[in-house]
Amino acid sequence: MTTTAPGAGGEAAKAPASAQAPAPAPAPAGAPDQGPAAAEDGPAPAASRSTGSSPWRLAGRELGRRPAVRASLCVVLLFVLMAATAPWLGALGGWSPEEFDKSAIDPYLGGQPLGSLGGISPEHWLGVEPVTGRDLFARVVHGAQVSLLIASAATAIVVIAGTAAGIAAGYFGGRTDAALSRLMDLTMSFPSLIFMIAMLSVAKDVNRIVLMTAVIGLFGWPGVARVVRGQTLSLKHREYVDAARVGGAGPWRILTRDILPGVSGPVIAYTTLLIPGMISTEAALSYLGVGVRPPTPSWGQMIAESVAFYETDPMYFVIPSTFLFLAVLAFTLLGDALRDILDPRGGRS
C-alpha cells in the first residue's frame, strides 16, 4: 500500500493548472523590451496616433471627405485664378473690356447681338453686350477681378481691425472692454447699407475701388470683434496663459503667442463666411449705381444694365448673374465647412 505525504495531493492538483499557462516566448534578438504593460495594453489606438496632427491637417482631411466642399473649393480656386489672370484671359479672348465691336450687333434692331444666345461665337465666347458690342467674356473676367479685389481687401480690413479690438477688449477688460464694446454697439446701430449709399453718393472724384473698400470695411469689423472677444474671455484664464503670466511674459507676448493662436480657427472660419457677403455688398452697391462706375466692369453693374434687355437678350442677364451666384455659393459652402471643423461649438450655436 502506497501512501503519500500530506500536502502532496494538493501540490499535484495544482500542477496541471499551472502547466496550462505557457511561458512567454523569448523576444527576438535586437527587439526592444516593451515590458509587461505594453503587452497588456496592446497596440495604441488610432486616435492617440493622430494626436500629433496639426488642426490644419485634420481640417484638410475632413474637407477632403466632403464632395460638395471639394467642388466648392475648386470653384473658389478657379475664380481666384480668373481674377489674378484677368488681363491675360481677356487678351486670350482677343478683346478688352472697353473695346466696342459694332460688327457683332444689328443697328436696325436697336443694337441687338447678331446670332443666337446673345451673340455667342468663336470670336465672342460668352456673347456681347447689346448696343455697345463689348465682349462679355472680357467684362465678366475683369468684373471678377474687381469684385474679388474689393471683397478680399474689405475682408482683410474687417478681420484685422475686429481681431485687434476683440482681443484687446477680452484680455484687458475694464474700461478698455467697456469703451470698445460701446464702439461696437454704436457702429452696429447704423443702417450700414443706407449709410454706404450716402457716403458713396457724396464722394465724387475719388478712386471708387478704394472708397468702397474703406466704407465696407468700416461697418464690418464689429461682428468679428464680438466673436474674438468671446473667445479671448474663455482663453485668458487657461492654465498655460496663467503660467506665461507668472513666468514674466508681458501682455504683448501673451496676446501674440498664447491668445492669438487660440482664436485663429474661429477667425479663419468667420473670414471665409465674410467674403461672399462682401461680394454681394459690392454687387448691390454697383447695381444701385453708387459703386464701381463705367467703363470699369462689375458684375452688379452688368446686372443693372441688363434689366432693360432681359426680354430681348436674356443671356446678357444670365451670364453675370450666374458668375455672381457661383462665387457666393462656393465661398458660402467652403465657409460653412471650415466653421464646422475649426469652430464646432460656434457652428452648433
Coordinates of C-alpha atoms in Angstrom, one line a residue, residues 163-173 176-177 180 232 255:
T163 CA -9.4 90.8 -34.2
A164 CA -7.3 93.5 -32.6
A165 CA -10.3 95.2 -31.0
G166 CA -11.8 91.8 -29.8
I167 CA -8.5 90.6 -28.3
A168 CA -7.9 93.9 -26.5
A169 CA -11.4 94.1 -25.1
G170 CA -11.4 90.5 -23.9
Y171 CA -8.0 90.4 -22.4
F172 CA -7.7 93.8 -20.7
G173 CA -11.3 94.1 -19.7
T176 CA -10.9 99.1 -22.4
D177 CA -13.6 96.5 -22.7
L180 CA -14.6 99.1 -27.3
T232 CA -10.5 85.7 -25.6
L255 CA -1.6 88.1 -26.8

